[in-house]
């Protein structure tokens, strides 16, 4: 009874998250036209440009609207897919360390590109963990087209990858793999 009353007064967790993320989504949407006007070379410089801002002290949170708007534009150009507002919210949730639950076909793979790009700006690389080698390879190739449009490098670690290939994959800005492969390399190193 009290749970129903609280929900009716304050909204569900989801309602509160939507309300909290709405200003950031509006800021991202406000940048869409400017990002569409960027040349391919200007878009490709996004990783270096925004990464330079991080190196000079800008916080990732302050760069979120610019970063997400550029990822959205890169996805439109590379894949013909545009992040919907709900997908932007999913990316904000991921960046915030929250779980973003989505059903099959709702664009989890595309949503991840937002938080991955933003969090790679610190120059330390980002690992994207998938459940099997097939998905790691597929997603690295598929979403790699988005990252490359932004000036990033992409690697993929699968069970059959030799040590030299693993070293190269780990040097990439974004590295796809399974938890078993990342765990195995950690134990081995």
PDB file of N, CA and C in Angstrom, residues 71-129:
ATOM      1  N   UNK A  71      28.444  11.183 -31.779  1.00  0.00           N
ATOM      2  CA  UNK A  71      28.237   9.739 -32.001  1.00  0.00           C
ATOM      3  C   UNK A  71      26.963   9.521 -32.799  1.00  0.00           C
ATOM      4  N   UNK A  72      25.920  10.243 -32.458  1.00  0.00           N
ATOM      5  CA  UNK A  72      24.651  10.123 -33.193  1.00  0.00           C
ATOM      6  C   UNK A  72      24.883  10.432 -34.674  1.00  0.00           C
ATOM      7  N   UNK A  73      25.610  11.498 -34.964  1.00  0.00           N
ATOM      8  CA  UNK A  73      25.877  11.877 -36.357  1.00  0.00           C
ATOM      9  C   UNK A  73      26.732  10.824 -37.052  1.00  0.00           C
ATOM     10  N   UNK A  74      27.730  10.303 -36.359  1.00  0.00           N
ATOM     11  CA  UNK A  74      28.582   9.266 -36.947  1.00  0.00           C
ATOM     12  C   UNK A  74      27.775   8.011 -37.267  1.00  0.00           C
ATOM     13  N   UNK A  75      26.850   7.645 -36.385  1.00  0.00           N
ATOM     14  CA  UNK A  75      26.005   6.471 -36.627  1.00  0.00           C
ATOM     15  C   UNK A  75      25.090   6.698 -37.825  1.00  0.00           C
ATOM     16  N   UNK A  76      24.576   7.912 -37.960  1.00  0.00           N
ATOM     17  CA  UNK A  76      23.726   8.219 -39.122  1.00  0.00           C
ATOM     18  C   UNK A  76      24.528   8.060 -40.413  1.00  0.00           C
ATOM     19  N   UNK A  77      25.745   8.549 -40.415  1.00  0.00           N
ATOM     20  CA  UNK A  77      26.564   8.474 -41.629  1.00  0.00           C
ATOM     21  C   UNK A  77      27.092   7.078 -41.904  1.00  0.00           C
ATOM     22  N   UNK A  78      27.520   6.389 -40.871  1.00  0.00           N
ATOM     23  CA  UNK A  78      28.151   5.076 -41.060  1.00  0.00           C
ATOM     24  C   UNK A  78      27.143   3.945 -41.226  1.00  0.00           C
ATOM     25  N   UNK A  79      26.040   4.022 -40.505  1.00  0.00           N
ATOM     26  CA  UNK A  79      25.088   2.906 -40.469  1.00  0.00           C
ATOM     27  C   UNK A  79      23.698   3.252 -40.984  1.00  0.00           C
ATOM     28  N   UNK A  80      23.437   4.544 -41.154  1.00  0.00           N
ATOM     29  CA  UNK A  80      22.081   4.955 -41.497  1.00  0.00           C
ATOM     30  C   UNK A  80      21.133   4.812 -40.321  1.00  0.00           C
ATOM     31  N   UNK A  81      21.670   4.797 -39.096  1.00  0.00           N
ATOM     32  CA  UNK A  81      20.863   4.648 -37.886  1.00  0.00           C
ATOM     33  C   UNK A  81      21.046   5.882 -37.007  1.00  0.00           C
ATOM     34  N   UNK A  82      19.945   6.399 -36.500  1.00  0.00           N
ATOM     35  CA  UNK A  82      19.964   7.577 -35.629  1.00  0.00           C
ATOM     36  C   UNK A  82      19.488   7.168 -34.243  1.00  0.00           C
ATOM     37  N   UNK A  83      20.272   7.491 -33.224  1.00  0.00           N
ATOM     38  CA  UNK A  83      19.868   7.204 -31.848  1.00  0.00           C
ATOM     39  C   UNK A  83      18.585   7.961 -31.512  1.00  0.00           C
ATOM     40  N   UNK A  84      17.590   7.239 -31.016  1.00  0.00           N
ATOM     41  CA  UNK A  84      16.371   7.858 -30.524  1.00  0.00           C
ATOM     42  C   UNK A  84      16.630   8.442 -29.130  1.00  0.00           C
ATOM     43  N   UNK A  85      15.737   9.302 -28.672  1.00  0.00           N
ATOM     44  CA  UNK A  85      15.906   9.912 -27.355  1.00  0.00           C
ATOM     45  C   UNK A  85      16.012   8.858 -26.253  1.00  0.00           C
ATOM     46  N   UNK A  86      15.208   7.818 -26.326  1.00  0.00           N
ATOM     47  CA  UNK A  86      15.253   6.774 -25.301  1.00  0.00           C
ATOM     48  C   UNK A  86      16.609   6.060 -25.325  1.00  0.00           C
ATOM     49  N   UNK A  87      17.227   5.954 -26.499  1.00  0.00           N
ATOM     50  CA  UNK A  87      18.555   5.360 -26.582  1.00  0.00           C
ATOM     51  C   UNK A  87      19.613   6.302 -26.006  1.00  0.00           C
ATOM     52  N   UNK A  88      19.425   7.610 -26.205  1.00  0.00           N
ATOM     53  CA  UNK A  88      20.318   8.581 -25.572  1.00  0.00           C
ATOM     54  C   UNK A  88      20.249   8.437 -24.054  1.00  0.00           C
ATOM     55  N   UNK A  89      19.035   8.253 -23.535  1.00  0.00           N
ATOM     56  CA  UNK A  89      18.865   8.063 -22.092  1.00  0.00           C
ATOM     57  C   UNK A  89      19.570   6.796 -21.625  1.00  0.00           C
ATOM     58  N   UNK A  90      19.492   5.747 -22.433  1.00  0.00           N
ATOM     59  CA  UNK A  90      20.201   4.509 -22.098  1.00  0.00           C
ATOM     60  C   UNK A  90      21.708   4.738 -22.045  1.00  0.00           C
ATOM     61  N   UNK A  91      22.238   5.531 -22.969  1.00  0.00           N
ATOM     62  CA  UNK A  91      23.659   5.850 -22.968  1.00  0.00           C
ATOM     63  C   UNK A  91      24.055   6.672 -21.751  1.00  0.00           C
ATOM     64  N   UNK A  92      23.195   7.609 -21.365  1.00  0.00           N
ATOM     65  CA  UNK A  92      23.461   8.416 -20.165  1.00  0.00           C
ATOM     66  C   UNK A  92      23.482   7.510 -18.939  1.00  0.00           C
ATOM     67  N   UNK A  93      22.537   6.580 -18.873  1.00  0.00           N
ATOM     68  CA  UNK A  93      22.489   5.645 -17.748  1.00  0.00           C
ATOM     69  C   UNK A  93      23.766   4.815 -17.688  1.00  0.00           C
ATOM     70  N   UNK A  94      24.211   4.298 -18.827  1.00  0.00           N
ATOM     71  CA  UNK A  94      25.445   3.506 -18.850  1.00  0.00           C
ATOM     72  C   UNK A  94      26.634   4.328 -18.386  1.00  0.00           C
ATOM     73  N   UNK A  95      26.746   5.555 -18.895  1.00  0.00           N
ATOM     74  CA  UNK A  95      27.845   6.423 -18.483  1.00  0.00           C
ATOM     75  C   UNK A  95      27.800   6.696 -16.986  1.00  0.00           C
ATOM     76  N   UNK A  96      26.607   6.765 -16.430  1.00  0.00           N
ATOM     77  CA  UNK A  96      26.428   7.041 -14.999  1.00  0.00           C
ATOM     78  C   UNK A  96      26.658   5.812 -14.129  1.00  0.00           C
ATOM     79  N   UNK A  97      27.002   4.688 -14.747  1.00  0.00           N
ATOM     80  CA  UNK A  97      27.251   3.468 -13.989  1.00  0.00           C
ATOM     81  C   UNK A  97      25.994   2.698 -13.636  1.00  0.00           C
ATOM     82  N   UNK A  98      24.904   3.026 -14.299  1.00  0.00           N
ATOM     83  CA  UNK A  98      23.641   2.355 -14.052  1.00  0.00           C
ATOM     84  C   UNK A  98      23.424   1.267 -15.100  1.00  0.00           C
ATOM     85  N   UNK A  99      22.479   0.410 -14.833  1.00  0.00           N
ATOM     86  CA  UNK A  99      22.103  -0.629 -15.784  1.00  0.00           C
ATOM     87  C   UNK A  99      20.993  -0.080 -16.666  1.00  0.00           C
ATOM     88  N   UNK A 100      21.142  -0.278 -17.960  1.00  0.00           N
ATOM     89  CA  UNK A 100      20.131   0.162 -18.917  1.00  0.00           C
ATOM     90  C   UNK A 100      19.515  -1.087 -19.523  1.00  0.00           C
ATOM     91  N   UNK A 101      18.352  -1.471 -19.036  1.00  0.00           N
ATOM     92  CA  UNK A 101      17.702  -2.692 -19.493  1.00  0.00           C
ATOM     93  C   UNK A 101      16.914  -2.422 -20.762  1.00  0.00           C
ATOM     94  N   UNK A 102      17.193  -3.226 -21.786  1.00  0.00           N
ATOM     95  CA  UNK A 102      16.498  -3.084 -23.065  1.00  0.00           C
ATOM     96  C   UNK A 102      16.182  -4.465 -23.604  1.00  0.00           C
ATOM     97  N   UNK A 103      15.074  -4.550 -24.312  1.00  0.00           N
ATOM     98  CA  UNK A 103      14.663  -5.814 -24.916  1.00  0.00           C
ATOM     99  C   UNK A 103      15.451  -6.060 -26.201  1.00  0.00           C
ATOM    100  N   UNK A 104      15.406  -7.294 -26.670  1.00  0.00           N
ATOM    101  CA  UNK A 104      16.029  -7.643 -27.933  1.00  0.00           C
ATOM    102  C   UNK A 104      15.457  -6.772 -29.044  1.00  0.00           C
ATOM    103  N   UNK A 105      16.338  -6.195 -29.837  1.00  0.00           N
ATOM    104  CA  UNK A 105      15.917  -5.376 -30.965  1.00  0.00           C
ATOM    105  C   UNK A 105      15.746  -3.905 -30.653  1.00  0.00           C
ATOM    106  N   UNK A 106      15.963  -3.500 -29.402  1.00  0.00           N
ATOM    107  CA  UNK A 106      15.792  -2.091 -29.037  1.00  0.00           C
ATOM    108  C   UNK A 106      17.071  -1.267 -29.170  1.00  0.00           C
ATOM    109  N   UNK A 107      18.147  -1.900 -29.621  1.00  0.00           N
ATOM    110  CA  UNK A 107      19.342  -1.136 -29.941  1.00  0.00           C
ATOM    111  C   UNK A 107      20.403  -1.045 -28.864  1.00  0.00           C
ATOM    112  N   UNK A 108      20.578  -2.105 -28.075  1.00  0.00           N
ATOM    113  CA  UNK A 108      21.604  -2.095 -27.031  1.00  0.00           C
ATOM    114  C   UNK A 108      22.995  -1.849 -27.604  1.00  0.00           C
ATOM    115  N   UNK A 109      23.287  -2.486 -28.726  1.00  0.00           N
ATOM    116  CA  UNK A 109      24.606  -2.358 -29.334  1.00  0.00           C
ATOM    117  C   UNK A 109      24.867  -0.919 -29.763  1.00  0.00           C
ATOM    118  N   UNK A 110      23.861  -0.277 -30.330  1.00  0.00           N
ATOM    119  CA  UNK A 110      23.993   1.115 -30.740  1.00  0.00           C
ATOM    120  C   UNK A 110      24.066   2.036 -29.526  1.00  0.00           C
ATOM    121  N   UNK A 111      23.290   1.767 -28.496  1.00  0.00           N
ATOM    122  CA  UNK A 111      23.295   2.580 -27.273  1.00  0.00           C
ATOM    123  C   UNK A 111      24.692   2.600 -26.651  1.00  0.00           C
ATOM    124  N   UNK A 112      25.344   1.455 -26.636  1.00  0.00           N
ATOM    125  CA  UNK A 112      26.665   1.366 -26.010  1.00  0.00           C
ATOM    126  C   UNK A 112      27.681   2.294 -26.658  1.00  0.00           C
ATOM    127  N   UNK A 113      27.525   2.587 -27.958  1.00  0.00           N
ATOM    128  CA  UNK A 113      28.506   3.451 -28.635  1.00  0.00           C
ATOM    129  C   UNK A 113      28.601   4.821 -27.974  1.00  0.00           C
ATOM    130  N   UNK A 114      27.514   5.301 -27.421  1.00  0.00           N
ATOM    131  CA  UNK A 114      27.490   6.620 -26.787  1.00  0.00           C
ATOM    132  C   UNK A 114      28.420   6.664 -25.581  1.00  0.00           C
ATOM    133  N   UNK A 115      28.190   5.749 -24.635  1.00  0.00           N
ATOM    134  CA  UNK A 115      29.003   5.719 -23.415  1.00  0.00           C
ATOM    135  C   UNK A 115      30.434   5.291 -23.704  1.00  0.00           C
ATOM    136  N   UNK A 116      30.617   4.388 -24.665  1.00  0.00           N
ATOM    137  CA  UNK A 116      31.965   3.941 -25.010  1.00  0.00           C
ATOM    138  C   UNK A 116      32.792   5.106 -25.538  1.00  0.00           C
ATOM    139  N   UNK A 117      32.242   5.851 -26.496  1.00  0.00           N
ATOM    140  CA  UNK A 117      32.982   6.993 -27.045  1.00  0.00           C
ATOM    141  C   UNK A 117      33.334   7.990 -25.951  1.00  0.00           C
ATOM    142  N   UNK A 118      32.348   8.373 -25.159  1.00  0.00           N
ATOM    143  CA  UNK A 118      32.579   9.364 -24.110  1.00  0.00           C
ATOM    144  C   UNK A 118      33.660   8.906 -23.138  1.00  0.00           C
ATOM    145  N   UNK A 119      33.590   7.667 -22.697  1.00  0.00           N
ATOM    146  CA  UNK A 119      34.534   7.180 -21.699  1.00  0.00           C
ATOM    147  C   UNK A 119      35.909   6.858 -22.265  1.00  0.00           C
ATOM    148  N   UNK A 120      36.017   6.736 -23.571  1.00  0.00           N
ATOM    149  CA  UNK A 120      37.329   6.531 -24.201  1.00  0.00           C
ATOM    150  C   UNK A 120      38.094   7.841 -24.342  1.00  0.00           C
ATOM    151  N   UNK A 121      37.420   8.967 -24.160  1.00  0.00           N
ATOM    152  CA  UNK A 121      38.065  10.272 -24.339  1.00  0.00           C
ATOM    153  C   UNK A 121      39.216  10.510 -23.376  1.00  0.00           C
ATOM    154  N   UNK A 122      39.258   9.758 -22.273  1.00  0.00           N
ATOM    155  CA  UNK A 122      40.351   9.934 -21.320  1.00  0.00           C
ATOM    156  C   UNK A 122      41.642   9.263 -21.787  1.00  0.00           C
ATOM    157  N   UNK A 123      41.591   8.575 -22.922  1.00  0.00           N
ATOM    158  CA  UNK A 123      42.783   7.974 -23.505  1.00  0.00           C
ATOM    159  C   UNK A 123      43.217   6.659 -22.897  1.00  0.00           C
ATOM    160  N   UNK A 124      42.411   6.088 -22.022  1.00  0.00           N
ATOM    161  CA  UNK A 124      42.778   4.832 -21.370  1.00  0.00           C
ATOM    162  C   UNK A 124      42.192   3.609 -22.057  1.00  0.00           C
ATOM    163  N   UNK A 125      41.365   3.805 -23.054  1.00  0.00           N
ATOM    164  CA  UNK A 125      40.723   2.684 -23.736  1.00  0.00           C
ATOM    165  C   UNK A 125      39.509   2.187 -22.973  1.00  0.00           C
ATOM    166  N   UNK A 126      38.612   1.549 -23.703  1.00  0.00           N
ATOM    167  CA  UNK A 126      37.379   1.005 -23.125  1.00  0.00           C
ATOM    168  C   UNK A 126      37.232  -0.431 -23.603  1.00  0.00           C
ATOM    169  N   UNK A 127      36.862  -1.319 -22.691  1.00  0.00           N
ATOM    170  CA  UNK A 127      36.577  -2.710 -23.029  1.00  0.00           C
ATOM    171  C   UNK A 127      35.067  -2.889 -23.088  1.00  0.00           C
ATOM    172  N   UNK A 128      34.591  -3.465 -24.174  1.00  0.00           N
ATOM    173  CA  UNK A 128      33.175  -3.790 -24.308  1.00  0.00           C
ATOM    174  C   UNK A 128      33.060  -5.305 -24.211  1.00  0.00           C
ATOM    175  N   UNK A 129      32.356  -5.770 -23.189  1.00  0.00           N
ATOM    176  CA  UNK A 129      32.248  -7.198 -22.916  1.00  0.00           C
ATOM    177  C   UNK A 129      30.960  -7.735 -23.518  1.00  0.00           C
TER     178      UNK A 129
END
